[in-house]
Amino acid sequence: METHPLLRYVATQLAESHESHDWYAYLADARVVMEATAEWIEALYRDAQADVLSEDCYITAHYLRGILDGSYPGTAG
């Protein structure tokens, strides 16, 4: 399985911010960023009293965690 494009994008952005081209070295940090983002999304939904698993929003906490745990189809966290 391949690394999900969003996870790779975040790792690449982190690598570039450190003037590196080795995105893979930043994969663990990218996972931390995405988990924090998922937690932030959950907090927003809680505050709005909305459904955290809503499919109305493309990027949901469920989607981000699916990338991280490898349950998103065709990807490995």
Tab-separated table of N, CA and C in Angstrom:
chain	number	residue	atom	x	y	z
A	1	MET	N	0.822	-1.184	0.000
A	1	MET	CA	0.000	0.000	0.000
A	1	MET	C	0.871	1.254	0.000
A	2	GLU	N	0.315	2.306	-0.520
A	2	GLU	CA	1.037	3.567	-0.620
A	2	GLU	C	0.639	4.505	0.515
A	3	THR	N	1.504	5.456	0.795
A	3	THR	CA	1.188	6.493	1.764
A	3	THR	C	0.122	7.391	1.152
A	4	HIS	N	-0.903	7.700	1.923
A	4	HIS	CA	-1.992	8.548	1.430
A	4	HIS	C	-1.421	9.895	0.977
A	5	PRO	N	-1.928	10.437	-0.128
A	5	PRO	CA	-1.402	11.703	-0.648
A	5	PRO	C	-1.456	12.864	0.348
A	6	LEU	N	-2.480	12.919	1.175
A	6	LEU	CA	-2.572	14.009	2.156
A	6	LEU	C	-1.477	13.873	3.206
A	7	LEU	N	-1.237	12.668	3.665
A	7	LEU	CA	-0.184	12.429	4.645
A	7	LEU	C	1.184	12.749	4.034
A	8	ARG	N	1.386	12.352	2.795
A	8	ARG	CA	2.647	12.660	2.120
A	8	ARG	C	2.794	14.169	1.917
A	9	TYR	N	1.709	14.842	1.568
A	9	TYR	CA	1.749	16.293	1.377
A	9	TYR	C	2.170	17.000	2.661
A	10	VAL	N	1.582	16.611	3.784
A	10	VAL	CA	1.930	17.240	5.061
A	10	VAL	C	3.401	16.968	5.386
A	11	ALA	N	3.852	15.736	5.187
A	11	ALA	CA	5.255	15.394	5.439
A	11	ALA	C	6.184	16.194	4.529
A	12	THR	N	5.789	16.365	3.275
A	12	THR	CA	6.594	17.140	2.332
A	12	THR	C	6.671	18.601	2.758
A	13	GLN	N	5.556	19.153	3.196
A	13	GLN	CA	5.547	20.542	3.656
A	13	GLN	C	6.450	20.716	4.878
A	14	LEU	N	6.411	19.758	5.784
A	14	LEU	CA	7.280	19.821	6.958
A	14	LEU	C	8.748	19.729	6.545
A	15	ALA	N	9.047	18.819	5.622
A	15	ALA	CA	10.427	18.673	5.149
A	15	ALA	C	10.913	19.967	4.505
A	16	GLU	N	10.082	20.545	3.645
A	16	GLU	CA	10.472	21.785	2.976
A	16	GLU	C	10.677	22.924	3.967
A	17	SER	N	9.881	22.937	5.025
A	17	SER	CA	10.040	23.998	6.025
A	17	SER	C	11.364	23.865	6.775
A	18	HIS	N	11.955	22.667	6.701
A	18	HIS	CA	13.266	22.426	7.308
A	18	HIS	C	14.357	22.312	6.244
A	19	GLU	N	14.033	22.808	5.045
A	19	GLU	CA	14.971	22.797	3.913
A	19	GLU	C	15.510	21.401	3.607
A	20	SER	N	14.602	20.448	3.628
A	20	SER	CA	14.949	19.055	3.341
A	20	SER	C	14.076	18.560	2.192
A	21	HIS	N	14.550	17.538	1.503
A	21	HIS	CA	13.764	16.901	0.448
A	21	HIS	C	13.323	15.500	0.874
A	22	ASP	N	13.665	15.098	2.090
A	22	ASP	CA	13.366	13.759	2.590
A	22	ASP	C	12.032	13.760	3.335
A	23	TRP	N	10.928	13.759	2.572
A	23	TRP	CA	9.602	13.823	3.192
A	23	TRP	C	9.368	12.649	4.126
A	24	TYR	N	9.926	11.493	3.783
A	24	TYR	CA	9.704	10.289	4.592
A	24	TYR	C	10.223	10.465	6.021
A	25	ALA	N	11.279	11.252	6.180
A	25	ALA	CA	11.835	11.500	7.513
A	25	ALA	C	10.854	12.293	8.389
A	26	TYR	N	9.891	12.949	7.762
A	26	TYR	CA	8.927	13.771	8.499
A	26	TYR	C	7.551	13.117	8.593
A	27	LEU	N	7.462	11.859	8.202
A	27	LEU	CA	6.185	11.153	8.214
A	27	LEU	C	5.594	11.059	9.624
A	28	ALA	N	6.410	10.776	10.611
A	28	ALA	CA	5.903	10.681	11.989
A	28	ALA	C	5.366	12.035	12.457
A	29	ASP	N	6.076	13.108	12.127
A	29	ASP	CA	5.612	14.444	12.492
A	29	ASP	C	4.313	14.790	11.765
A	30	ALA	N	4.204	14.364	10.518
A	30	ALA	CA	2.986	14.612	9.744
A	30	ALA	C	1.796	13.911	10.392
A	31	ARG	N	2.026	12.726	10.914
A	31	ARG	CA	0.956	12.001	11.609
A	31	ARG	C	0.494	12.783	12.838
A	32	VAL	N	1.435	13.383	13.561
A	32	VAL	CA	1.096	14.191	14.742
A	32	VAL	C	0.255	15.398	14.322
A	33	VAL	N	0.665	16.039	13.239
A	33	VAL	CA	-0.073	17.202	12.734
A	33	VAL	C	-1.498	16.807	12.352
A	34	MET	N	-1.636	15.686	11.647
A	34	MET	CA	-2.959	15.266	11.210
A	34	MET	C	-3.833	14.831	12.383
A	35	GLU	N	-3.247	14.183	13.376
A	35	GLU	CA	-4.023	13.793	14.561
A	35	GLU	C	-4.488	15.044	15.301
A	36	ALA	N	-3.609	16.031	15.432
A	36	ALA	CA	-3.991	17.289	16.090
A	36	ALA	C	-5.102	17.982	15.311
A	37	THR	N	-5.026	17.914	13.988
A	37	THR	CA	-6.069	18.507	13.157
A	37	THR	C	-7.387	17.774	13.347
A	38	ALA	N	-7.337	16.454	13.420
A	38	ALA	CA	-8.548	15.667	13.664
A	38	ALA	C	-9.165	16.041	15.018
A	39	GLU	N	-8.335	16.199	16.025
A	39	GLU	CA	-8.834	16.600	17.344
A	39	GLU	C	-9.459	17.991	17.287
A	40	TRP	N	-8.840	18.891	16.529
A	40	TRP	CA	-9.365	20.239	16.378
A	40	TRP	C	-10.727	20.209	15.686
A	41	ILE	N	-10.854	19.379	14.632
A	41	ILE	CA	-12.130	19.244	13.930
A	41	ILE	C	-13.200	18.705	14.875
A	42	GLU	N	-12.833	17.703	15.675
A	42	GLU	CA	-13.795	17.165	16.643
A	42	GLU	C	-14.255	18.240	17.614
A	43	ALA	N	-13.328	19.060	18.080
A	43	ALA	CA	-13.685	20.139	19.012
A	43	ALA	C	-14.624	21.139	18.341
A	44	LEU	N	-14.359	21.448	17.086
A	44	LEU	CA	-15.253	22.359	16.359
A	44	LEU	C	-16.656	21.775	16.258
A	45	TYR	N	-16.727	20.502	15.911
A	45	TYR	CA	-18.031	19.857	15.803
A	45	TYR	C	-18.734	19.788	17.160
A	46	ARG	N	-17.977	19.479	18.208
A	46	ARG	CA	-18.581	19.447	19.548
A	46	ARG	C	-19.155	20.813	19.891
A	47	ASP	N	-18.371	21.847	19.628
A	47	ASP	CA	-18.829	23.197	19.922
A	47	ASP	C	-20.069	23.554	19.124
A	48	ALA	N	-20.153	23.057	17.919
A	48	ALA	CA	-21.294	23.340	17.053
A	48	ALA	C	-22.412	22.326	17.259
A	49	GLN	N	-22.170	21.336	18.100
A	49	GLN	CA	-23.118	20.255	18.358
A	49	GLN	C	-23.546	19.575	17.059
A	50	ALA	N	-22.554	19.342	16.186
A	50	ALA	CA	-22.804	18.669	14.910
A	50	ALA	C	-22.295	17.238	14.977
A	51	ASP	N	-22.612	16.477	13.975
A	51	ASP	CA	-22.188	15.086	13.892
A	51	ASP	C	-20.761	15.017	13.379
A	52	VAL	N	-19.837	14.504	14.208
A	52	VAL	CA	-18.423	14.444	13.845
A	52	VAL	C	-18.158	13.536	12.649
A	53	LEU	N	-19.047	12.617	12.362
A	53	LEU	CA	-18.844	11.705	11.238
A	53	LEU	C	-19.632	12.142	10.005
A	54	SER	N	-20.103	13.365	10.007
A	54	SER	CA	-20.883	13.884	8.892
A	54	SER	C	-20.104	13.771	7.587
A	55	GLU	N	-20.792	13.369	6.544
A	55	GLU	CA	-20.177	13.298	5.223
A	55	GLU	C	-20.338	14.624	4.474
A	56	ASP	N	-20.939	15.618	5.118
A	56	ASP	CA	-21.122	16.923	4.481
A	56	ASP	C	-19.796	17.657	4.316
A	57	CYS	N	-18.809	17.295	5.096
A	57	CYS	CA	-17.508	17.947	5.057
A	57	CYS	C	-16.502	16.933	4.515
A	58	TYR	N	-15.719	17.329	3.512
A	58	TYR	CA	-14.758	16.402	2.907
A	58	TYR	C	-13.722	15.932	3.906
A	59	ILE	N	-13.138	16.858	4.647
A	59	ILE	CA	-12.126	16.469	5.622
A	59	ILE	C	-12.776	16.404	6.995
A	60	THR	N	-12.999	15.186	7.455
A	60	THR	CA	-13.566	14.959	8.782
A	60	THR	C	-12.511	14.294	9.657
A	61	ALA	N	-12.751	14.287	10.943
A	61	ALA	CA	-11.856	13.583	11.855
A	61	ALA	C	-11.788	12.105	11.461
A	62	HIS	N	-12.918	11.543	11.080
A	62	HIS	CA	-12.980	10.142	10.665
A	62	HIS	C	-12.083	9.898	9.445
A	63	TYR	N	-12.125	10.796	8.473
A	63	TYR	CA	-11.291	10.698	7.274
A	63	TYR	C	-9.807	10.759	7.632
A	64	LEU	N	-9.413	11.738	8.445
A	64	LEU	CA	-8.005	11.881	8.823
A	64	LEU	C	-7.513	10.666	9.603
A	65	ARG	N	-8.322	10.180	10.529
A	65	ARG	CA	-7.902	9.012	11.311
A	65	ARG	C	-7.863	7.760	10.448
A	66	GLY	N	-8.719	7.682	9.444
A	66	GLY	CA	-8.688	6.558	8.511
A	66	GLY	C	-7.377	6.510	7.740
A	67	ILE	N	-6.849	7.693	7.413
A	67	ILE	CA	-5.545	7.758	6.750
A	67	ILE	C	-4.465	7.290	7.721
A	68	LEU	N	-4.540	7.739	8.965
A	68	LEU	CA	-3.504	7.427	9.947
A	68	LEU	C	-3.474	5.947	10.323
A	69	ASP	N	-4.652	5.335	10.456
A	69	ASP	CA	-4.658	3.932	10.888
A	69	ASP	C	-4.667	2.948	9.726
A	70	GLY	N	-4.643	3.465	8.489
A	70	GLY	CA	-4.581	2.594	7.323
A	70	GLY	C	-5.919	2.026	6.895
A	71	SER	N	-7.017	2.449	7.533
A	71	SER	CA	-8.324	1.904	7.154
A	71	SER	C	-8.934	2.606	5.949
A	72	TYR	N	-8.353	3.761	5.549
A	72	TYR	CA	-8.830	4.432	4.343
A	72	TYR	C	-8.416	3.571	3.165
A	73	PRO	N	-9.335	3.264	2.266
A	73	PRO	CA	-9.046	2.310	1.181
A	73	PRO	C	-7.785	2.625	0.381
A	74	GLY	N	-6.917	1.621	0.254
A	74	GLY	CA	-5.731	1.720	-0.581
A	74	GLY	C	-4.555	2.457	0.004
A	75	THR	N	-4.610	2.746	1.294
A	75	THR	CA	-3.503	3.493	1.891
A	75	THR	C	-2.986	2.802	3.137
A	76	ALA	N	-1.737	3.065	3.421
A	76	ALA	CA	-1.123	2.611	4.660
A	76	ALA	C	-0.717	3.852	5.423
A	77	GLY	N	-1.007	3.883	6.718
A	77	GLY	CA	-0.635	5.041	7.521
A	77	GLY	C	0.829	5.127	7.660
